[in-house]
mmCIF file of C-alpha atoms in Angstrom:
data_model
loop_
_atom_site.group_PDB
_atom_site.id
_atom_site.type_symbol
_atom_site.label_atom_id
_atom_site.label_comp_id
_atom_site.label_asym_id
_atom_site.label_seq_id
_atom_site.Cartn_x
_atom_site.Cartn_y
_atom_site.Cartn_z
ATOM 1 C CA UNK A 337 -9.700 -18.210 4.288
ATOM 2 C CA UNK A 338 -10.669 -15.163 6.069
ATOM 3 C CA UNK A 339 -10.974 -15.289 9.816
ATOM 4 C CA UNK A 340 -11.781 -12.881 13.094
ATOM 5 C CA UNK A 341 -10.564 -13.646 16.941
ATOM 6 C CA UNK A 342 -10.666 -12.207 19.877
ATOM 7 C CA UNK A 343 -8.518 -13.639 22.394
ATOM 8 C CA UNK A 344 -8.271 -12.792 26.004
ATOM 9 C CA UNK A 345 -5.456 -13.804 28.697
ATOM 10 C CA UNK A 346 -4.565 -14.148 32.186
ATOM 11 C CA UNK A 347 -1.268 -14.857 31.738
ATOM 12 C CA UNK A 348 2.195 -12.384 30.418
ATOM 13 C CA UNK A 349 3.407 -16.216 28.685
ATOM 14 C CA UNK A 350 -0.158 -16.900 27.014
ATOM 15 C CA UNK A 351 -0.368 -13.578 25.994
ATOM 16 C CA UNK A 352 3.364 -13.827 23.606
ATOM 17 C CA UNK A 353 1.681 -16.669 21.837
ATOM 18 C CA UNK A 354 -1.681 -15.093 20.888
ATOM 19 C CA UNK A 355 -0.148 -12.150 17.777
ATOM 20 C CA UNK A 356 -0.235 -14.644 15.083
ATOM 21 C CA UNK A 357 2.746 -17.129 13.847
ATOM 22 C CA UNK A 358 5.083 -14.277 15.438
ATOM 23 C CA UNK A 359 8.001 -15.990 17.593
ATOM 24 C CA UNK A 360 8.101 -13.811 21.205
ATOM 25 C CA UNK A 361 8.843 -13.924 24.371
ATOM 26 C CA UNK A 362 7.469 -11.194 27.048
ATOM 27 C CA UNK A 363 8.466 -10.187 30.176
ATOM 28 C CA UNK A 364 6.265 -8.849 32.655
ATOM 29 C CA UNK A 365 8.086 -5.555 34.592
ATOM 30 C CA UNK A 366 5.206 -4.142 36.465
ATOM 31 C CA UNK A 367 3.648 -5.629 39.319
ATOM 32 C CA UNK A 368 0.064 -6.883 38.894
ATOM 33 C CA UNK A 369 -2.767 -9.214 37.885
ATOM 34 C CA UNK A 370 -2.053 -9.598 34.135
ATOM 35 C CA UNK A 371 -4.850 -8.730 31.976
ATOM 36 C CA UNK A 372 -4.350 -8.614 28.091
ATOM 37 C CA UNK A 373 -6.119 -9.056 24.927
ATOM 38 C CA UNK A 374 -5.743 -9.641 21.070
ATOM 39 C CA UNK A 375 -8.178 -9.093 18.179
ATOM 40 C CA UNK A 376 -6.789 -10.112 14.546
ATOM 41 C CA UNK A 377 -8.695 -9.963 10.960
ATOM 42 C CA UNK A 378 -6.732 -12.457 8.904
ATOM 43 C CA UNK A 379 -7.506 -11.632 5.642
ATOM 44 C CA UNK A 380 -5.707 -12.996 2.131
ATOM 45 C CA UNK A 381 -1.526 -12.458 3.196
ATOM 46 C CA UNK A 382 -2.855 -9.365 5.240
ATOM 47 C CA UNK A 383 -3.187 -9.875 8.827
ATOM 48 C CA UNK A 384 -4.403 -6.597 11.427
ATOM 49 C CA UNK A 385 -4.428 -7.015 15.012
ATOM 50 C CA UNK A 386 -5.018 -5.089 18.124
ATOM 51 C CA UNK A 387 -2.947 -5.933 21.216
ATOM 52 C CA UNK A 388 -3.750 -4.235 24.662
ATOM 53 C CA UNK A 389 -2.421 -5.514 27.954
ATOM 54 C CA UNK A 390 -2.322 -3.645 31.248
ATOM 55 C CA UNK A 391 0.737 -3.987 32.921
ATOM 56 C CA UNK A 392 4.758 -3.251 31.371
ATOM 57 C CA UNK A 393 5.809 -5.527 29.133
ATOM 58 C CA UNK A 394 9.223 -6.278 27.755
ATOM 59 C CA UNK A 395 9.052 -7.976 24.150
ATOM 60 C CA UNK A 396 11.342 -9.539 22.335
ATOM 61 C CA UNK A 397 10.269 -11.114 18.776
ATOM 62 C CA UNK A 398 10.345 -11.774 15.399
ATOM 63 C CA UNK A 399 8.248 -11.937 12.274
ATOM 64 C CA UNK A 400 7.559 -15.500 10.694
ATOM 65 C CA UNK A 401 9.086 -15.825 7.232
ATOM 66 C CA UNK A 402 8.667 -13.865 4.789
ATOM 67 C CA UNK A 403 6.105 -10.996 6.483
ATOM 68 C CA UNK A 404 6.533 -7.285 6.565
ATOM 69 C CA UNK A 405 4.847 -5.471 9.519
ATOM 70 C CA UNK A 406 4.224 -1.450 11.067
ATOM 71 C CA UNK A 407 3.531 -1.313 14.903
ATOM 72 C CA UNK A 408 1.054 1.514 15.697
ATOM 73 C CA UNK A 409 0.465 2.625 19.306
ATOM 74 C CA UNK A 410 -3.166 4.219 20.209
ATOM 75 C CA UNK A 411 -1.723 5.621 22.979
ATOM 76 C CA UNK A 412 0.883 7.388 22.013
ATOM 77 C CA UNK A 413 3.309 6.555 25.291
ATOM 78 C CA UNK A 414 1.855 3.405 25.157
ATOM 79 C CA UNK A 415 5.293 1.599 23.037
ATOM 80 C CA UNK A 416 8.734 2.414 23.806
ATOM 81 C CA UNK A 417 11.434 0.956 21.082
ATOM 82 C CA UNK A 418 14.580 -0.790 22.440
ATOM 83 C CA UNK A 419 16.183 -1.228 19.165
ATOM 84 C CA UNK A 420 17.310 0.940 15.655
ATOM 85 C CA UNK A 421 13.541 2.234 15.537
ATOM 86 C CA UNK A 422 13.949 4.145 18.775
ATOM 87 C CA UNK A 423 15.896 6.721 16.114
ATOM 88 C CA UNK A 424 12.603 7.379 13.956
ATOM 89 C CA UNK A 425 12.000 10.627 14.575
ATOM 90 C CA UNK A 426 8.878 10.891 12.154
ATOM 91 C CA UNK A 427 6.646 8.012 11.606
ATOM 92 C CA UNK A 428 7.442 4.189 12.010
ATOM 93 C CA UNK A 429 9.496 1.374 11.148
ATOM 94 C CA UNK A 430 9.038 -1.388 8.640
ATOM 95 C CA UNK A 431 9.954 -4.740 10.487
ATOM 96 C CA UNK A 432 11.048 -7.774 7.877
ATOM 97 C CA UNK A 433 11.519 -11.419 8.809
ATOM 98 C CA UNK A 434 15.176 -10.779 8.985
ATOM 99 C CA UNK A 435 15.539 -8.866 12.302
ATOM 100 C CA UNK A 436 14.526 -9.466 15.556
ATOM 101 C CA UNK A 437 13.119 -6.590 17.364
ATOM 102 C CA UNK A 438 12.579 -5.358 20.932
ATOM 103 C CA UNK A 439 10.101 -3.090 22.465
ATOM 104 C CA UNK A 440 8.590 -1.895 26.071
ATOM 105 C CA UNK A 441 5.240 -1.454 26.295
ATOM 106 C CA UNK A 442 3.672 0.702 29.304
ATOM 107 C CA UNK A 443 0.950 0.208 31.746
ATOM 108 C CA UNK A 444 -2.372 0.304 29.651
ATOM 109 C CA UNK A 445 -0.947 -0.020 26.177
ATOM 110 C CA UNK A 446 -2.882 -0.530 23.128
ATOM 111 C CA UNK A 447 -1.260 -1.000 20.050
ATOM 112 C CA UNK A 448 -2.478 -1.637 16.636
ATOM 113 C CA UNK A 449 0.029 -4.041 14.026
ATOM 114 C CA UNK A 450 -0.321 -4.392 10.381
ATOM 115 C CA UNK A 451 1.261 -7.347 8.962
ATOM 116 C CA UNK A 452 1.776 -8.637 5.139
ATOM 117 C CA UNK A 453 3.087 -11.319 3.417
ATOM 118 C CA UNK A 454 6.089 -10.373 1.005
ATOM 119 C CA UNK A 455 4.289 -11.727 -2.473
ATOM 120 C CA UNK A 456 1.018 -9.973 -1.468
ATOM 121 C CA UNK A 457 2.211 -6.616 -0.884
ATOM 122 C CA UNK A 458 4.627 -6.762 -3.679
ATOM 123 C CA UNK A 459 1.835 -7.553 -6.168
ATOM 124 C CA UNK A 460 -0.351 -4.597 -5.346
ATOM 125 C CA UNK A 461 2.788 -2.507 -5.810
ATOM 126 C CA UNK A 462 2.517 -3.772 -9.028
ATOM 127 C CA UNK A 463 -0.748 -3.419 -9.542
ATOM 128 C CA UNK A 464 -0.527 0.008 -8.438
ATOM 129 C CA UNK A 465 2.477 0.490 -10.862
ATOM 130 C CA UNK A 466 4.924 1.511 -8.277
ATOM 131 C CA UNK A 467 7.999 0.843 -9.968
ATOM 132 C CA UNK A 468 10.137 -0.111 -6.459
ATOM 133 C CA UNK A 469 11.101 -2.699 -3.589
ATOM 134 C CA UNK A 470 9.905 -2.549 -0.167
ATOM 135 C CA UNK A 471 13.472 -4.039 1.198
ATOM 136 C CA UNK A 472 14.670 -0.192 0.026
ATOM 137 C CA UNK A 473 12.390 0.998 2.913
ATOM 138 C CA UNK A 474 12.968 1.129 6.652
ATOM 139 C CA UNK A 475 10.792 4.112 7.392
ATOM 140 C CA UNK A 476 7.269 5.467 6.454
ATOM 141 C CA UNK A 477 4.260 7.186 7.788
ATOM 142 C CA UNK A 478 0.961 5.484 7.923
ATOM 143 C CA UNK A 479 -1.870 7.646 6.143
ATOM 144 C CA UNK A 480 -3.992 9.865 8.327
ATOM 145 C CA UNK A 481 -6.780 8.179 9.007
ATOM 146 C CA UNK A 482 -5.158 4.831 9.829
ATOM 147 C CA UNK A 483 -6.152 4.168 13.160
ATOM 148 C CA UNK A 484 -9.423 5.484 12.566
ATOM 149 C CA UNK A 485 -9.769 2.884 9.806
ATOM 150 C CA UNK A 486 -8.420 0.185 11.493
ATOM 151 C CA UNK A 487 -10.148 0.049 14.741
ATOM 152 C CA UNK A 488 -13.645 0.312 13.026
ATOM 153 C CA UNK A 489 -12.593 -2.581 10.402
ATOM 154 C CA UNK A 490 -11.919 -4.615 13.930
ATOM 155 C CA UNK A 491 -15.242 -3.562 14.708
ATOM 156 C CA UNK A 492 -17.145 -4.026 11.699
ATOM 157 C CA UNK A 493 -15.424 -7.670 11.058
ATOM 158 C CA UNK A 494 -17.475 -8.684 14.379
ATOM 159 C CA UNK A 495 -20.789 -8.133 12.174
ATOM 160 C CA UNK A 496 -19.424 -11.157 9.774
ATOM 161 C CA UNK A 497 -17.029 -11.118 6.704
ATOM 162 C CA UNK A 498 -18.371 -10.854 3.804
ATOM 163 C CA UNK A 499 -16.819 -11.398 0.797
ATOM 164 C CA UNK A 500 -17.125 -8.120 -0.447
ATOM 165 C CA UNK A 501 -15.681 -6.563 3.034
ATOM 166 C CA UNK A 502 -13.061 -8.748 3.255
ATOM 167 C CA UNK A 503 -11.420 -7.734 -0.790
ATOM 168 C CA UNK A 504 -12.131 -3.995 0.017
ATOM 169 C CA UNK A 505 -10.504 -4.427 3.971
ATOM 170 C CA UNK A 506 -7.363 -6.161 2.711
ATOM 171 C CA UNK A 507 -7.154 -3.339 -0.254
ATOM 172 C CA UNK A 508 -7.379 -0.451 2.146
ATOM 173 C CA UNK A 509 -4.635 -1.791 4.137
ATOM 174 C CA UNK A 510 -2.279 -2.589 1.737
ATOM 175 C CA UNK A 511 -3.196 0.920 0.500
ATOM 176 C CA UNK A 512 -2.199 1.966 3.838
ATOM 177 C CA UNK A 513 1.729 0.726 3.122
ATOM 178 C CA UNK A 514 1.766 1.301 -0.622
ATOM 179 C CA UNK A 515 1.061 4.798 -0.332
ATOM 180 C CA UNK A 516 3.642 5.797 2.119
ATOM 181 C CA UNK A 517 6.420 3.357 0.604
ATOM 182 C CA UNK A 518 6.014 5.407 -2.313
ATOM 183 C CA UNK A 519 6.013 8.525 -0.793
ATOM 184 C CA UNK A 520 9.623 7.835 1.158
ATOM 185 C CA UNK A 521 11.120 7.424 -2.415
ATOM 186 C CA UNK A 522 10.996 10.661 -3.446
ATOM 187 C CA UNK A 523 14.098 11.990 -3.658
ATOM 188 C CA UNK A 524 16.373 15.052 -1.689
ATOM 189 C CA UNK A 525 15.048 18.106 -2.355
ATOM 190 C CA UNK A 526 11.495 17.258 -2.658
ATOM 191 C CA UNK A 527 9.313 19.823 -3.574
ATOM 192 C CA UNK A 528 6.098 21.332 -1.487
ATOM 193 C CA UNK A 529 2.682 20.936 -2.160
ATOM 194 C CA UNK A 530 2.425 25.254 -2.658
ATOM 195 C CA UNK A 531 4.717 24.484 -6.053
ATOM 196 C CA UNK A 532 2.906 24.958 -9.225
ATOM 197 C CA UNK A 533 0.123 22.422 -9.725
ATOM 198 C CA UNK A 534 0.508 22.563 -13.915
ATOM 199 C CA UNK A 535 4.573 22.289 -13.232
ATOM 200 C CA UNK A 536 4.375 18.920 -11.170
ATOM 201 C CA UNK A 537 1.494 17.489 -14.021
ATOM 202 C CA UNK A 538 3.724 18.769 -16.776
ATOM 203 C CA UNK A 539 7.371 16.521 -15.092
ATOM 204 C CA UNK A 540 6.041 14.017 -14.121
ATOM 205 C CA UNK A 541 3.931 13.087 -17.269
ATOM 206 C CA UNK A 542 7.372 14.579 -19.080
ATOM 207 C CA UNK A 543 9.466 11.734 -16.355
ATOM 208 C CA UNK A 544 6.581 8.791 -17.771
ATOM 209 C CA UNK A 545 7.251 9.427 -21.466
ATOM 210 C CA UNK A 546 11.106 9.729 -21.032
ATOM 211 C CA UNK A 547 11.257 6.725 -19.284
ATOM 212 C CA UNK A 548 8.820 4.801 -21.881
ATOM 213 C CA UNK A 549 5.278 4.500 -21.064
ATOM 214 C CA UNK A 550 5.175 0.707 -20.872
ATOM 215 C CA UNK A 551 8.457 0.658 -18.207
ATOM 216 C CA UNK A 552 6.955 3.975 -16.092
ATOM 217 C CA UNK A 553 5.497 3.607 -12.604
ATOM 218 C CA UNK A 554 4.367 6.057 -10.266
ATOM 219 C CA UNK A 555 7.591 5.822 -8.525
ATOM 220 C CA UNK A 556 8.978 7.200 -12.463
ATOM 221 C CA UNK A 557 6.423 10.000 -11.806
ATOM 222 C CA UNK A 558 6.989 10.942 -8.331
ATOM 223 C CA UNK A 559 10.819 11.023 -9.113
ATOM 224 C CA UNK A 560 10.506 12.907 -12.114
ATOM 225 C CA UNK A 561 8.552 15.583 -10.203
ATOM 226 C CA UNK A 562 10.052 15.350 -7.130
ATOM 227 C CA UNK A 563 7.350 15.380 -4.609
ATOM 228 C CA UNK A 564 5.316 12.495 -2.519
ATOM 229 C CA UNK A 565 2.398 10.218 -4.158
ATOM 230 C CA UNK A 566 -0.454 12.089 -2.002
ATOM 231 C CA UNK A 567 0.755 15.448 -3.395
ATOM 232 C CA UNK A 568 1.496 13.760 -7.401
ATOM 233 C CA UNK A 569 -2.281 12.445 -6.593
ATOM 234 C CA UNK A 570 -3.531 16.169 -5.693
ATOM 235 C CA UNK A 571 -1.834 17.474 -8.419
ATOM 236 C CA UNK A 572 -3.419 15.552 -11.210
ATOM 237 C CA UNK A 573 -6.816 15.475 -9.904
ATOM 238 C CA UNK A 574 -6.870 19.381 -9.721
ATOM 239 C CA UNK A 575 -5.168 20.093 -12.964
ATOM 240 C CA UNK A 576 -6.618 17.066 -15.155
ATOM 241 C CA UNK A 577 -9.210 15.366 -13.147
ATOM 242 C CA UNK A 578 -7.551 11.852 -13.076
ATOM 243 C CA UNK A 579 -4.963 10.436 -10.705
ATOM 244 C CA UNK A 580 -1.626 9.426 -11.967
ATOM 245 C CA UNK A 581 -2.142 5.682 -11.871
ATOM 246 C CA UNK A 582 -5.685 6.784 -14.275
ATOM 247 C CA UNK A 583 -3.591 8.916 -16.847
ATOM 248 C CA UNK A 584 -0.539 6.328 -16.999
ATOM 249 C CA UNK A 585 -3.505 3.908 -18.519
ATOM 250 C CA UNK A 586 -4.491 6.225 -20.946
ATOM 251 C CA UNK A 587 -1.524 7.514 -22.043
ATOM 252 C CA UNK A 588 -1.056 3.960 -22.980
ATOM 253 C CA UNK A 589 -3.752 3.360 -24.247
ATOM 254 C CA UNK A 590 -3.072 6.095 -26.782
ATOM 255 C CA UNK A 591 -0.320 5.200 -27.595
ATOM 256 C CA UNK A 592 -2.176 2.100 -29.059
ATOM 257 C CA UNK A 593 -4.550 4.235 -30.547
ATOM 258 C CA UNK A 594 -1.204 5.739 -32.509
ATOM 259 C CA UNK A 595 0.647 2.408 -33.526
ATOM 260 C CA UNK A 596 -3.206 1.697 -35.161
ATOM 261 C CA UNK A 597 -3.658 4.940 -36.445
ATOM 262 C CA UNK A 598 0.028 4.549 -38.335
ATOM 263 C CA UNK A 599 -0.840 0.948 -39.290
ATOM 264 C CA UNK A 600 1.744 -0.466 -37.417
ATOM 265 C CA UNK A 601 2.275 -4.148 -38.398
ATOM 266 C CA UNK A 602 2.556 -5.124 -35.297
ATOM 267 C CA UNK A 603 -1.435 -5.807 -35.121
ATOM 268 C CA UNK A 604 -3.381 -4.995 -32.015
ATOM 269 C CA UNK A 605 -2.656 -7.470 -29.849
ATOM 270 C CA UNK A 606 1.031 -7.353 -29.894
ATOM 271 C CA UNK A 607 0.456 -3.805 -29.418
ATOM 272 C CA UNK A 608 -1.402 -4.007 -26.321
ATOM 273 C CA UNK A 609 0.955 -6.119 -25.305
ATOM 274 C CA UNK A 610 3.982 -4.018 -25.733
ATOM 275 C CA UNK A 611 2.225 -1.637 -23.726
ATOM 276 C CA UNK A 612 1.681 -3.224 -21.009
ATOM 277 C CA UNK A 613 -2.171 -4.564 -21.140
ATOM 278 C CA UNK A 614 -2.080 -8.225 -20.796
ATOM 279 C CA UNK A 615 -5.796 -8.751 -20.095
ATOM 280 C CA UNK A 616 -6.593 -8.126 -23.605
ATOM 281 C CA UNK A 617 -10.604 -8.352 -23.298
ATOM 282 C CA UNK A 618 -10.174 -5.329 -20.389
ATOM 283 C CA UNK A 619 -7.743 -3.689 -22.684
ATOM 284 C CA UNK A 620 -10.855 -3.154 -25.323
ATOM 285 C CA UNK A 621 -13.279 -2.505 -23.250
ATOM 286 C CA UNK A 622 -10.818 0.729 -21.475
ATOM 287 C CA UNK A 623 -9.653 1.182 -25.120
ATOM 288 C CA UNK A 624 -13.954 1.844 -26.003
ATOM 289 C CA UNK A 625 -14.540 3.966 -23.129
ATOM 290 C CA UNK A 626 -12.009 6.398 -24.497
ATOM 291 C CA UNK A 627 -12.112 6.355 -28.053
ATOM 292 C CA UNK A 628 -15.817 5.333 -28.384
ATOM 293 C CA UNK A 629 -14.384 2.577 -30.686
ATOM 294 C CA UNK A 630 -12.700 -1.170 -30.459
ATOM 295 C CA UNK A 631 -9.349 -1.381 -31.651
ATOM 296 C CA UNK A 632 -10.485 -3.154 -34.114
ATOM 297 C CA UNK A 633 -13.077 -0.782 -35.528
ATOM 298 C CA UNK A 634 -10.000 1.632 -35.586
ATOM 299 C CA UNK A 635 -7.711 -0.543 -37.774
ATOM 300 C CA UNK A 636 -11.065 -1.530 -40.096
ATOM 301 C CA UNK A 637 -12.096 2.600 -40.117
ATOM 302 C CA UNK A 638 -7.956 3.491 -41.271
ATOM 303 C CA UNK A 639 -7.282 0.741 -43.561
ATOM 304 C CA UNK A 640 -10.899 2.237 -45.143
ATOM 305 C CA UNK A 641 -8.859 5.520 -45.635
ATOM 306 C CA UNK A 642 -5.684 4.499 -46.370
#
């Protein structure tokens, strides 16, 4: 069930207890009257939350069980890392319910944290065809636009959550670590966004069929042409108007279109099966918008022919 707090405390040891099912303790380094605050959207296995508190702050914690979760500080001095993420260079680090991790946070900080269950996160990935595991990651770099995003979701979730805000909020975020997950995949050598547009279409579509169309993900894709999702995503809508994730679907779905066209005994629903539709009454109405036809109209309009 979908739910928005705001939470303020007096108190460094109230404060620890207020970010969700997270174990912490804090430690108050700075002299002062402790003021601090949390707002959290909890939305289906997606959780986003706002901490600010005005004194120093030593924190020690952990994730509950398991969760996957990004720390990203407003202010930009505002979070120091005590532990392996002080060695990111570029972007931020991917916390799992395995580690425990330790941070300072400075006079005035205000930091945002995006948190997600394991199964939710790895279903999207699915859903978004990206063929990988997030335990592979321990790096990435929220989208631009992030913060942006997320403070005026905190913001709008004040207004009420409706049912349609609260599907399209928890999409956007998990957007928000799908995207770069993928993007840290690509391998050594990558290359830049000035390489030829028509080259990148031509190896990763080349990468999809090699691999099979029914096994390829975008992570096939992005390998296969070695550059980033945003850039694959750029390239495709410039050269053939669709993004990958669009032209994986209909290179599928004509490859249906061929196993009817050659009267394949399989039949059409084993077919749509084997390539990887498994809601079959979405399957015919995609397979329609394309070929301006049900499968079924194409077997009964061939075996007319034949």
């Amino acid at each position: 069930m979908p739910s928005f707090v705001e939470c303020r405390s007096f108190d460094v040891v109230h404060q620890s207890r207020l970010l969700g099912n997270w174990n912490q303790k804090y430690t108050q380094l700075s002299p002062g009257r402790f003021e601090g605050s949390v707002t959290e959207l909890q939305l289906d296995g997606v959780t986003l939350s706002r901490e600010r508190m005005n004194t120093a702050v030593q924190q020690m914690g952990s994730l509950p069980p398991k969760r996957f979760a990004v720390s990203h500080p407003i202010n930009r001095d505002g979070l120091h890392h005590l532990d392996w993420r002080r060695d990111v260079k570029d972007g931020s680090g991917l916390m799992n319910s395995a580690g425990t991790y330790r941070v300072m946070s400075s006079v005035s900080s205000d930091v945002l944290v995006l948190s997600v269950s394991e199964e939710v996160l790895a279903e999207h990935m699915s859903n978004l065809e990206i063929g990988m595991t997030v335990s592979s990651v321990r790096t990435l770099t929220l989208p631009d636009g992030f913060e942006r995003m997320a403070v005026d979701m905190l913001c709008q979730s004040r207004l009420g959550l409706a049912d349609d805000f609260c599907e399209n909020a928890a999409k956007r975020l998990l957007d928000s670590l799908a995207s770069p997950i993928c993007e840290v995949s690509a391998i050594g050598g990558a290359r830049p966004w000035r390489t030829d547009r028509f080259v990148i279409v031509n190896d990763a579509c080349d990468a999809a069929e090699e691999e099979g169309l029914n096994f390829a993900t975008l992570h096939t894709m992005c390998h296969g042409a070695r550059v980033s999702l945003r850039i694959l995503q750029y390239a495709f809508r410039e050269v053939l108007g669709v993004t990958p994730l669009k032209w994986l679907r209909i290179a599928r779905l004509n490859a249906v279109h061929r196993d009817l066209i050659r009267l394949r005994p399989s039949g059409i629903t084993d077919s749509a099966l084997a390539h990887s539709f498994t809601h079959l009454g979405r399957f015919s109405v995609e397979y329609r918008s394309i070929f301006c036809e049900s499968p079924r109209e194409t077997l009964h309009r061939v075996r007319g022919t034949a």
